[in-house]
Tab-separated table of C-alpha atoms in Angstrom:
chain	number	residue	atom	x	y	z
A	1	MET	CA	121.784	-179.550	198.682
A	2	LYS	CA	120.215	-182.633	200.339
A	3	THR	CA	118.903	-185.035	197.627
A	4	LEU	CA	116.569	-187.934	198.114
A	5	VAL	CA	114.316	-190.241	196.033
A	6	LEU	CA	110.588	-190.448	196.290
A	7	PRO	CA	108.949	-193.417	194.567
A	8	LYS	CA	106.043	-192.332	192.549
A	9	GLU	CA	103.759	-194.879	194.122
A	10	HIS	CA	104.019	-192.797	197.333
A	11	LEU	CA	103.179	-189.462	195.773
A	12	ASP	CA	99.533	-189.396	196.862
A	13	PHE	CA	100.409	-190.277	200.412
A	14	PHE	CA	103.164	-187.698	200.389
A	15	ALA	CA	100.663	-185.049	199.306
A	16	SER	CA	98.167	-186.101	201.986
A	17	VAL	CA	100.752	-185.631	204.638
A	18	LEU	CA	101.757	-182.226	203.208
A	19	GLN	CA	98.372	-180.927	204.354
A	20	GLN	CA	99.861	-180.423	207.793
A	21	PHE	CA	101.911	-177.631	206.243
A	22	GLY	CA	98.976	-175.871	204.618
A	23	GLU	CA	96.261	-176.176	202.002
A	24	VAL	CA	97.660	-178.256	199.096
A	25	HIS	CA	97.187	-176.467	195.829
A	26	GLY	CA	98.382	-177.598	192.375
A	27	PRO	CA	97.818	-177.435	188.647
A	28	VAL	CA	94.340	-178.678	187.639
A	29	ALA	CA	92.640	-178.734	184.261
A	30	GLN	CA	89.968	-176.006	183.670
A	31	GLY	CA	88.393	-176.139	180.215
A	32	ASP	CA	91.236	-175.958	177.673
A	33	HIS	CA	93.615	-174.472	180.280
A	34	PHE	CA	95.342	-175.313	183.496
A	35	VAL	CA	95.056	-173.270	186.686
A	36	PHE	CA	96.664	-173.431	190.103
A	37	ARG	CA	93.978	-174.088	192.740
A	38	ARG	CA	93.282	-176.067	195.894
A	39	LEU	CA	93.092	-179.832	195.483
A	40	ARG	CA	89.975	-181.437	196.740
A	41	ARG	CA	91.324	-184.836	195.879
A	42	TRP	CA	94.790	-185.878	194.683
A	43	SER	CA	93.661	-187.108	191.262
A	44	GLU	CA	92.719	-183.603	190.256
A	45	ILE	CA	96.380	-182.649	189.934
A	46	ARG	CA	97.839	-182.516	186.463
A	47	LEU	CA	101.578	-182.775	186.708
A	48	ASP	CA	102.013	-182.980	182.921
A	49	TYR	CA	100.676	-179.534	182.383
A	50	PRO	CA	102.565	-177.319	180.012
A	51	ARG	CA	101.817	-174.014	181.828
A	52	THR	CA	99.041	-172.578	183.873
A	53	LEU	CA	96.868	-169.666	182.694
A	54	LEU	CA	97.991	-167.422	185.546
A	55	PRO	CA	101.365	-167.839	187.111
A	56	PRO	CA	101.804	-168.448	190.900
A	57	LYS	CA	102.192	-164.735	191.518
A	58	LYS	CA	98.488	-164.651	192.344
A	59	TYR	CA	99.315	-166.415	195.654
A	60	VAL	CA	101.589	-163.624	196.828
A	61	LEU	CA	100.110	-160.649	194.888
A	62	PRO	CA	96.452	-161.352	194.493
A	63	PRO	CA	94.621	-159.681	191.490
A	64	ARG	CA	92.794	-157.511	193.955
A	65	GLU	CA	93.369	-157.089	197.702
A	66	CYS	CA	92.154	-154.663	200.351
A	67	LEU	CA	95.013	-153.002	202.047
A	68	PHE	CA	93.259	-151.213	204.911
A	69	HIS	CA	89.941	-149.735	206.016
A	70	TYR	CA	89.633	-146.234	207.326
A	71	ARG	CA	87.044	-144.869	209.804
A	72	PRO	CA	87.144	-141.651	211.762
A	73	LYS	CA	86.761	-143.581	214.982
A	74	ASP	CA	89.449	-146.174	214.378
A	75	GLY	CA	91.819	-144.441	211.907
A	76	TYR	CA	93.552	-146.783	209.500
A	77	VAL	CA	92.963	-150.512	210.147
A	78	PRO	CA	95.107	-152.917	208.058
A	79	ASP	CA	93.190	-155.642	206.368
A	80	THR	CA	94.959	-158.848	207.153
A	81	THR	CA	92.363	-161.243	205.739
A	82	GLY	CA	94.098	-164.265	204.229
A	83	LEU	CA	97.612	-163.219	205.150
A	84	ASP	CA	97.997	-166.091	207.561
A	85	ARG	CA	96.669	-168.729	205.071
A	86	ARG	CA	99.263	-171.367	204.652
A	87	VAL	CA	99.486	-172.872	201.256
A	88	VAL	CA	101.646	-175.659	199.835
A	89	LEU	CA	101.833	-175.115	196.051
A	90	PHE	CA	102.640	-178.424	194.522
A	91	GLY	CA	104.023	-178.922	191.010
A	92	VAL	CA	105.570	-175.453	190.190
A	93	HIS	CA	107.824	-175.306	187.112
A	94	ALA	CA	111.372	-173.846	187.429
A	95	CYS	CA	110.498	-170.788	185.321
A	96	ASP	CA	107.648	-169.876	187.684
A	97	ILE	CA	109.880	-170.375	190.669
A	98	TYR	CA	112.227	-167.968	189.024
A	99	GLY	CA	109.366	-165.569	188.742
A	100	ILE	CA	108.663	-165.793	192.419
A	101	ASN	CA	112.365	-165.245	193.110
A	102	ILE	CA	112.285	-161.998	191.045
A	103	LEU	CA	109.133	-160.832	192.785
A	104	ASP	CA	110.861	-161.563	196.169
A	105	GLN	CA	113.609	-159.134	195.088
A	106	VAL	CA	111.053	-156.478	194.155
A	107	PHE	CA	108.791	-156.771	197.182
A	108	ALA	CA	111.237	-157.723	199.815
A	109	GLY	CA	114.082	-155.545	198.679
A	110	ARG	CA	114.397	-151.790	198.811
A	111	TYR	CA	110.692	-151.119	199.660
A	112	PRO	CA	109.570	-154.169	201.711
A	113	ASP	CA	105.882	-154.890	201.204
A	114	PRO	CA	104.317	-156.454	204.339
A	115	TYR	CA	101.356	-157.880	202.544
A	116	TYR	CA	103.513	-159.611	199.925
A	117	GLN	CA	105.975	-160.833	202.637
A	118	ALA	CA	103.261	-162.282	204.821
A	119	ARG	CA	101.833	-164.218	201.906
A	120	ARG	CA	105.216	-165.330	200.767
A	121	ARG	CA	106.182	-166.573	204.254
A	122	ASN	CA	103.100	-168.711	204.224
A	123	LEU	CA	103.674	-170.220	200.765
A	124	ALA	CA	105.639	-173.444	200.463
A	125	ILE	CA	106.698	-174.467	197.002
A	126	ILE	CA	107.103	-177.950	195.688
A	127	GLY	CA	108.753	-177.599	192.311
A	128	ILE	CA	108.577	-180.194	189.498
A	129	ASP	CA	110.516	-180.530	186.263
A	130	CYS	CA	108.743	-180.237	182.864
A	131	THR	CA	108.989	-180.944	179.194
A	132	PRO	CA	109.208	-177.813	177.074
A	133	ASP	CA	106.656	-177.127	174.379
A	134	GLU	CA	106.694	-174.849	171.378
A	135	HIS	CA	106.308	-171.707	173.517
A	136	CYS	CA	108.870	-172.343	176.171
A	137	PHE	CA	112.198	-170.453	176.064
A	138	CYS	CA	113.080	-170.650	179.694
A	139	ARG	CA	116.487	-172.234	178.823
A	140	SER	CA	117.496	-169.020	176.974
A	141	MET	CA	116.417	-167.040	179.941
A	142	ARG	CA	118.462	-169.257	182.267
A	143	ALA	CA	115.317	-170.193	184.131
A	144	ASP	CA	115.124	-173.871	183.207
A	145	PHE	CA	116.817	-174.951	186.392
A	146	VAL	CA	116.465	-173.384	189.857
A	147	SER	CA	118.689	-173.774	192.875
A	148	GLN	CA	116.681	-171.736	195.250
A	149	GLY	CA	113.126	-170.520	195.919
A	150	PHE	CA	111.566	-173.905	196.517
A	151	ASP	CA	111.175	-176.056	199.560
A	152	LEU	CA	111.327	-179.253	197.469
A	153	PHE	CA	111.942	-179.870	193.809
A	154	LEU	CA	110.946	-183.088	192.155
A	155	GLN	CA	112.837	-184.351	189.004
A	156	ASP	CA	111.008	-187.032	187.132
A	157	LEU	CA	112.978	-190.275	186.749
A	158	GLY	CA	110.209	-192.392	185.331
A	159	ASP	CA	108.956	-194.466	188.332
A	160	ARG	CA	110.376	-192.098	190.861
A	161	TYR	CA	111.338	-188.531	191.629
A	162	LEU	CA	114.805	-187.322	192.484
A	163	THR	CA	113.973	-184.754	195.127
A	164	PHE	CA	116.075	-181.697	195.943
A	165	VAL	CA	115.496	-180.332	199.481
A	166	GLY	CA	115.822	-176.588	199.244
A	167	THR	CA	114.817	-175.354	202.740
A	168	ALA	CA	114.473	-176.416	206.367
A	169	LEU	CA	110.754	-176.504	205.741
A	170	GLY	CA	111.329	-178.956	202.849
A	171	ASP	CA	113.343	-181.077	205.223
A	172	ASP	CA	110.507	-181.010	207.724
A	173	MET	CA	108.101	-182.187	204.972
A	174	VAL	CA	110.409	-185.119	204.216
A	175	LEU	CA	110.722	-186.025	207.947
A	176	ALA	CA	106.910	-185.878	208.327
A	177	THR	CA	106.472	-188.576	205.738
A	178	GLY	CA	108.262	-191.082	208.044
A	179	GLY	CA	110.225	-193.033	205.472
A	180	LEU	CA	108.455	-192.554	202.139
A	181	PHE	CA	111.773	-191.138	200.711
A	182	ARG	CA	114.937	-193.217	200.175
A	183	ALA	CA	118.513	-192.425	199.615
A	184	VAL	CA	119.908	-191.628	196.176
A	185	THR	CA	121.808	-194.305	194.244
A	186	ARG	CA	124.344	-194.096	191.423
A	187	GLU	CA	121.646	-195.271	189.079
A	188	ASP	CA	119.359	-192.387	190.043
A	189	ILE	CA	122.029	-189.860	189.267
A	190	GLU	CA	122.823	-191.493	185.844
A	191	GLU	CA	119.158	-191.501	185.087
A	192	TYR	CA	118.824	-187.912	185.962
A	193	LYS	CA	121.775	-186.953	183.747
A	194	GLU	CA	120.338	-188.738	180.833
A	195	ARG	CA	116.864	-187.226	181.242
A	196	SER	CA	118.320	-183.694	181.666
A	197	ALA	CA	120.211	-184.106	178.446
A	198	VAL	CA	117.067	-185.170	176.575
A	199	ARG	CA	115.153	-182.272	178.052
A	200	ARG	CA	117.824	-179.765	176.993
A	201	GLN	CA	117.473	-181.054	173.433
A	202	ALA	CA	113.667	-180.616	173.534
A	203	PHE	CA	113.700	-176.797	173.411
A	204	VAL	CA	112.406	-175.610	170.139
A	205	LEU	CA	112.866	-171.895	170.956
A	206	ASP	CA	116.310	-170.820	171.926
A	207	PRO	CA	116.803	-167.051	171.429
A	208	GLU	CA	120.193	-165.705	172.361
A	209	ILE	CA	119.999	-163.034	175.083
A	210	ARG	CA	123.600	-162.585	176.077
A	211	ASP	CA	124.004	-159.211	174.469
A	212	LEU	CA	120.309	-158.255	174.611
A	213	PRO	CA	120.777	-155.185	176.970
A	214	GLU	CA	123.333	-153.719	174.595
A	215	ILE	CA	121.118	-154.351	171.609
A	216	PHE	CA	118.166	-152.720	173.370
A	217	GLU	CA	120.382	-149.794	174.397
A	218	MET	CA	121.292	-149.191	170.754
A	219	GLU	CA	117.882	-149.884	169.137
A	220	TYR	CA	115.774	-147.492	171.166
A	221	GLN	CA	114.734	-145.473	168.113
A	222	ASN	CA	114.267	-148.575	165.930
A	223	GLU	CA	111.105	-148.499	163.720
A	224	LEU	CA	110.182	-151.943	165.064
A	225	TRP	CA	108.600	-150.262	168.140
A	226	GLU	CA	106.135	-148.248	166.004
A	227	GLU	CA	105.339	-151.378	164.037
A	228	LEU	CA	104.506	-153.227	167.259
A	229	GLY	CA	102.508	-150.261	168.473
A	230	ALA	CA	100.296	-150.646	165.459
A	231	LYS	CA	99.642	-154.288	166.297
A	232	CYS	CA	99.197	-154.084	170.068
A	233	VAL	CA	95.644	-153.705	171.174
A	234	SER	CA	96.625	-152.614	174.740
A	235	CYS	CA	94.619	-155.342	176.301
A	236	GLY	CA	97.260	-156.091	179.018
A	237	ALA	CA	96.848	-159.847	178.672
A	238	CYS	CA	100.640	-160.312	178.411
A	239	SER	CA	101.240	-158.546	181.741
A	240	THR	CA	98.346	-160.248	183.452
A	241	VAL	CA	99.825	-163.719	182.689
A	242	CYS	CA	103.425	-162.682	183.214
A	243	PRO	CA	105.072	-164.276	186.306
A	244	THR	CA	107.068	-161.156	186.997
A	245	CYS	CA	104.807	-158.195	186.042
A	246	TYR	CA	103.958	-156.538	189.319
A	247	CYS	CA	102.412	-153.218	188.470
A	248	TYR	CA	99.449	-152.367	190.602
A	249	ASP	CA	96.955	-149.465	190.910
A	250	VAL	CA	95.740	-148.193	194.246
A	251	SER	CA	92.190	-146.883	194.657
A	252	ASP	CA	89.927	-145.799	197.433
A	253	ASP	CA	86.276	-146.876	197.754
A	254	VAL	CA	84.588	-144.388	199.976
A	255	ALA	CA	81.138	-145.197	201.292
A	256	LEU	CA	78.739	-142.425	200.059
A	257	GLY	CA	77.721	-139.992	202.716
A	258	THR	CA	80.298	-141.209	205.142
A	259	LEU	CA	83.903	-140.691	206.052
A	260	GLU	CA	84.573	-144.436	205.912
A	261	GLY	CA	86.123	-146.437	203.173
A	262	LEU	CA	88.816	-148.825	202.094
A	263	ARG	CA	91.921	-148.726	200.041
A	264	SER	CA	92.694	-151.596	197.734
A	265	ARG	CA	95.172	-152.518	195.055
A	266	THR	CA	94.553	-154.250	191.812
A	267	TRP	CA	96.853	-155.539	189.120
A	268	ASP	CA	97.572	-152.909	186.538
A	269	SER	CA	99.350	-153.084	183.182
A	270	CYS	CA	101.837	-150.771	181.578
A	271	LEU	CA	100.057	-151.474	178.280
A	272	PHE	CA	96.837	-149.811	179.568
A	273	ALA	CA	96.271	-146.336	178.025
A	274	GLY	CA	96.058	-144.645	181.389
A	275	HIS	CA	98.996	-146.340	183.121
A	276	ALA	CA	101.245	-143.272	182.812
A	277	VAL	CA	98.664	-140.619	183.325
A	278	VAL	CA	99.571	-138.253	186.120
A	279	ALA	CA	97.744	-135.508	187.890
A	280	GLY	CA	96.721	-132.820	185.466
A	281	GLY	CA	96.031	-135.262	182.703
A	282	GLU	CA	99.529	-135.572	181.258
A	283	ASN	CA	100.267	-139.027	179.887
A	284	PHE	CA	103.915	-139.926	179.584
A	285	ARG	CA	103.158	-142.869	177.457
A	286	GLY	CA	100.173	-141.844	175.371
A	287	SER	CA	100.986	-143.907	172.196
A	288	ARG	CA	100.634	-147.660	172.137
A	289	ALA	CA	104.130	-147.869	170.540
A	290	SER	CA	105.653	-146.062	173.615
A	291	ARG	CA	103.842	-148.471	175.984
A	292	VAL	CA	104.833	-151.648	174.120
A	293	LYS	CA	108.444	-150.411	174.001
A	294	PHE	CA	108.436	-149.529	177.689
A	295	ARG	CA	107.283	-153.044	178.558
A	296	PHE	CA	109.973	-154.751	176.521
A	297	TYR	CA	112.637	-152.336	177.827
A	298	HIS	CA	111.628	-152.805	181.421
A	299	LYS	CA	111.694	-156.580	181.075
A	300	GLN	CA	114.833	-157.018	179.052
A	301	ARG	CA	116.852	-154.014	179.952
A	302	GLY	CA	115.718	-152.251	183.088
A	303	PHE	CA	115.599	-155.450	185.194
A	304	VAL	CA	119.169	-156.214	184.147
A	305	THR	CA	120.349	-152.920	185.482
A	306	GLU	CA	118.188	-153.255	188.678
A	307	TYR	CA	118.456	-156.966	189.460
A	308	GLY	CA	121.220	-158.322	187.418
A	309	ARG	CA	119.053	-160.434	185.144
A	310	PRO	CA	116.072	-159.927	182.673
A	311	GLY	CA	112.665	-159.847	184.110
A	312	CYS	CA	111.464	-162.457	181.601
A	313	VAL	CA	111.658	-166.134	182.606
A	314	GLY	CA	110.736	-167.571	179.228
A	315	CYS	CA	107.471	-169.230	180.408
A	316	GLY	CA	105.859	-168.573	177.063
A	317	ARG	CA	102.489	-167.387	178.449
A	318	CYS	CA	102.562	-163.976	176.702
A	319	LEU	CA	103.167	-165.758	173.304
A	320	GLU	CA	100.203	-167.947	173.991
A	321	VAL	CA	97.684	-165.337	175.024
A	322	CYS	CA	98.511	-162.297	172.904
A	323	PRO	CA	95.539	-161.717	170.594
A	324	ALA	CA	97.657	-159.684	168.204
A	325	GLY	CA	100.283	-162.387	167.908
A	326	ILE	CA	103.131	-160.405	169.301
A	327	ASP	CA	105.832	-162.815	169.982
A	328	ILE	CA	108.750	-161.830	172.216
A	329	VAL	CA	111.075	-164.418	170.776
A	330	LYS	CA	110.540	-163.201	167.235
A	331	ILE	CA	111.113	-159.665	168.418
A	332	ILE	CA	114.343	-160.539	170.089
A	333	ASP	CA	115.590	-162.415	167.010
A	334	ARG	CA	114.469	-159.599	164.647
A	335	LEU	CA	116.055	-156.920	166.824
A	336	ARG	CA	119.324	-158.789	166.817
A	337	GLU	CA	119.190	-159.246	163.089
A	338	VAL	CA	118.480	-155.578	162.458
A	339	HIS	CA	121.196	-154.542	164.867
A	340	HIS	CA	123.866	-156.718	163.467
A	341	ALA	CA	122.805	-155.932	159.889
A	342	ALA	CA	123.298	-152.261	160.563
A	343	ALA	CA	126.659	-152.926	162.069
A	344	SER	CA	128.005	-154.948	159.200
B	1	MET	CA	74.947	-191.372	227.658
B	2	LYS	CA	74.103	-189.038	224.858
B	3	THR	CA	72.094	-190.488	222.037
B	4	GLY	CA	69.808	-189.119	219.342
B	5	SER	CA	72.666	-187.487	217.609
B	6	ARG	CA	73.083	-187.219	213.806
B	7	ILE	CA	75.987	-189.199	212.423
B	8	LEU	CA	77.251	-188.918	208.828
B	9	ILE	CA	78.938	-192.028	207.341
B	10	ILE	CA	81.119	-191.320	204.330
B	11	ASP	CA	82.129	-194.679	202.721
B	12	ASP	CA	82.014	-196.202	199.388
B	13	ASP	CA	81.312	-199.728	200.696
B	14	GLN	CA	77.444	-199.773	200.607
B	15	ASP	CA	77.197	-203.057	202.537
B	16	PHE	CA	79.449	-201.669	205.274
B	17	VAL	CA	77.417	-198.423	205.361
B	18	GLN	CA	74.148	-200.393	205.677
B	19	ALA	CA	75.542	-202.548	208.508
B	20	LEU	CA	76.998	-199.509	210.306
B	21	ALA	CA	73.790	-197.521	209.894
B	22	THR	CA	71.794	-200.306	211.480
B	23	LEU	CA	74.242	-200.439	214.397
B	24	LEU	CA	74.145	-196.672	214.969
B	25	GLU	CA	70.284	-196.469	214.591
B	26	ARG	CA	69.947	-199.232	217.179
B	27	ASP	CA	71.989	-197.152	219.488
B	28	GLY	CA	69.560	-194.250	219.072
B	29	HIS	CA	71.327	-192.107	216.423
B	30	SER	CA	69.954	-190.819	213.157
B	31	VAL	CA	72.252	-191.591	210.235
B	32	LEU	CA	73.111	-189.726	207.006
B	33	THR	CA	75.180	-191.466	204.341
B	34	ALA	CA	77.436	-190.500	201.430
B	35	HIS	CA	79.355	-192.744	199.119
B	36	ASN	CA	82.296	-190.591	198.220
B	37	GLY	CA	84.154	-187.619	199.545
B	38	ARG	CA	82.460	-184.899	197.375
B	39	GLU	CA	79.056	-186.166	198.303
B	40	GLY	CA	80.081	-186.393	201.866
B	41	VAL	CA	81.255	-182.780	202.140
B	42	LEU	CA	78.037	-181.567	200.392
B	43	ARG	CA	75.904	-183.631	202.791
B	44	ALA	CA	77.744	-182.262	205.775
B	45	ARG	CA	77.340	-178.733	204.595
B	46	ARG	CA	73.626	-179.154	204.030
B	47	GLU	CA	72.927	-181.097	207.153
B	48	PRO	CA	75.707	-180.505	209.625
B	49	PRO	CA	76.153	-183.755	211.589
B	50	ASP	CA	77.192	-184.151	215.202
B	51	LEU	CA	79.935	-186.703	214.159
B	52	ILE	CA	81.459	-188.019	210.992
B	53	LEU	CA	82.598	-191.476	210.240
B	54	LEU	CA	84.943	-191.230	207.321
B	55	ASP	CA	86.568	-193.901	205.108
B	56	VAL	CA	89.889	-193.199	203.387
B	57	MET	CA	90.091	-195.385	200.303
B	58	MET	CA	87.022	-194.492	198.262
B	59	ASP	CA	87.161	-193.382	194.604
B	60	GLU	CA	90.914	-192.980	195.218
B	61	ARG	CA	93.108	-194.335	197.948
B	62	THR	CA	93.837	-191.090	199.704
B	63	GLU	CA	90.352	-189.427	199.343
B	64	GLY	CA	89.500	-189.554	203.018
B	65	PHE	CA	92.778	-187.770	203.883
B	66	PHE	CA	91.762	-184.859	201.663
B	67	VAL	CA	88.082	-184.898	202.803
B	68	ALA	CA	89.123	-184.659	206.542
B	69	GLN	CA	91.223	-181.656	205.728
B	70	GLU	CA	88.394	-180.072	203.748
B	71	LEU	CA	85.870	-180.671	206.464
B	72	ARG	CA	88.211	-178.959	208.920
B	73	ARG	CA	88.333	-175.874	206.773
B	74	ILE	CA	84.590	-175.411	206.774
B	75	PRO	CA	83.915	-173.087	209.848
B	76	GLU	CA	80.554	-174.641	210.791
B	77	LEU	CA	82.064	-178.237	210.634
B	78	ALA	CA	85.465	-177.409	212.003
B	79	HIS	CA	84.680	-178.798	215.484
B	80	VAL	CA	82.583	-181.808	214.448
B	81	PRO	CA	84.427	-184.971	215.633
B	82	ILE	CA	85.834	-186.988	212.692
B	83	PHE	CA	86.411	-190.710	213.199
B	84	ILE	CA	88.506	-192.226	210.403
B	85	VAL	CA	87.253	-195.825	209.810
B	86	SER	CA	89.513	-197.420	207.322
B	87	ALA	CA	91.646	-200.321	206.232
B	88	VAL	CA	94.257	-198.086	204.596
B	89	TYR	CA	97.046	-198.962	206.928
B	90	SER	CA	96.644	-202.697	206.557
B	91	GLU	CA	95.891	-202.622	202.796
B	92	GLN	CA	98.527	-200.100	201.836
B	93	PRO	CA	101.752	-200.924	203.537
B	94	SER	CA	103.578	-198.135	201.662
B	95	MET	CA	101.611	-195.614	203.661
B	96	ARG	CA	104.121	-195.470	206.409
B	97	VAL	CA	102.869	-192.229	208.100
B	98	ALA	CA	100.811	-192.751	211.205
B	99	PRO	CA	97.468	-190.975	211.182
B	100	ASP	CA	98.629	-188.163	213.307
B	101	ARG	CA	96.186	-185.419	214.256
B	102	ALA	CA	98.690	-182.845	213.294
B	103	TRP	CA	98.220	-183.523	209.623
B	104	LEU	CA	94.906	-185.389	209.433
B	105	GLY	CA	92.893	-183.488	211.906
B	106	HIS	CA	90.828	-186.398	212.917
B	107	ASP	CA	89.577	-187.282	216.428
B	108	ALA	CA	89.888	-191.055	216.309
B	109	PHE	CA	91.065	-193.855	214.025
B	110	TYR	CA	89.350	-197.216	213.796
B	111	ARG	CA	90.825	-199.988	211.689
B	112	LYS	CA	88.496	-202.094	209.536
B	113	PRO	CA	87.260	-204.588	210.363
B	114	ILE	CA	85.839	-202.622	213.232
B	115	ASP	CA	84.958	-203.725	216.732
B	116	PRO	CA	81.340	-202.491	216.891
B	117	ASP	CA	81.375	-202.108	220.777
B	118	ALA	CA	84.610	-200.170	220.716
B	119	LEU	CA	83.339	-197.921	217.968
B	120	LEU	CA	80.005	-197.285	219.717
B	121	ALA	CA	81.735	-196.590	223.017
B	122	GLY	CA	84.131	-194.095	221.177
B	123	ILE	CA	81.098	-192.352	219.473
B	124	ARG	CA	79.297	-191.988	222.858
B	125	ALA	CA	82.428	-190.588	224.498
B	126	ALA	CA	83.086	-188.099	221.664
B	127	LEU	CA	79.437	-186.900	221.668
B	128	ALA	CA	79.346	-186.579	225.385
B	129	ALA	CA	82.629	-184.599	225.385
B	130	HIS	CA	81.773	-182.443	222.458
B	131	PRO	CA	79.751	-179.356	223.502
B	132	GLY	CA	78.599	-178.750	219.844
B	133	ALA	CA	76.871	-182.144	219.535
B	134	ALA	CA	73.524	-181.326	221.046
B	135	PRO	CA	71.101	-184.212	221.450
B	136	ARG	CA	68.182	-183.977	219.210
B	137	GLY	CA	66.152	-186.707	220.713
B	138	ALA	CA	63.745	-188.505	218.437
B	139	THR	CA	63.758	-186.558	215.224
B	140	PRO	CA	60.117	-185.933	214.201
């Protein structure tokens, strides 16, 4: 991977030039939170943000999107609004890039989704490193460092960024800046190693996940799931803020008195009471406990079977937003404790 | 020569704005002013100008670069000629990227201190060439 150095004093100029590759978006403060949105001026960006309220999945899978219109005269007409909008998302953490990589597998894999793919093609990602806070456990989830899924990735070295070039587009971005970057020196590498070691030590949460699929397999009937079901309020906040939750619902809006309408999809959540209702009214996951359990099993067990790694990236958003205080890290620790206690 | 056009100056240097406004008014144009990027975009939306003179270093040193892009995204302003009038390249040697239209989307670049005759000639040429810049004549 090509590696260069960008002095911080050039960062605003670099971001200005990036506009030729699309609208420049980044993390900005909004009330007590941070959100990704388009920058109207460079100083709006907050590269010290812990995490955004919503992950970057909103750029590739919007909360609501129209898929197509239908009219007797025209048949089905795909809605391509916004699919060609080019966005440069600046300042994405490694865990969120992992989230996008997982979504890429889901939406570009066995069942390619043209809407997702069009948006993804037009999304450039400039990653940036971060300092973990009390909710982060990306290191456990092997998502604290990414080697793909970004065009450029900036590692903070104090007065400069060590910059990994991930794609040809990233290389084009560097070339477009006409000399703002410089070559890497031995000092840069030593500084990077030192800072990486400090960052590794900064993680407060560090749940062990190595044998998690096996534990989940064995603890399917554990009483913990009923206990969690009693706590969960089925609000769906955890899946809304999750970088890898991709469930959606599809609905038709038909204009009254006509044969015209549109079909749209909106984010759904497996925590919602009606998520598993099928025609005839049968609900396969009618109890809250079964829904909570499903969500954990899909993330930590189902994803491993399907994609070779858990669906969780350890971003800590669900810990932060759950109104019932359901904490995945504590659940993992407790499940392991129960499992090994029973075995001993 | 096309005169009587509405020109928006976005620049935080109030003395420069005043001098430039006088120059433009003498040349038959009406002038709108704004002293930072946000104000400039709002003004342009409310009263779409025929041409925009935009500074770069205002509240922050890359402000004009972002404003130019924002103006280009507003459909009713997308074709309004933008002249960047700035000292950024002489005052900020670390900005090594030329003001290429591919990224900045501007129509002309004038270094400060400006040559008034050259700027006026450029404005006249742009207004004459630009079909959207309809002459208003003397605004009542």
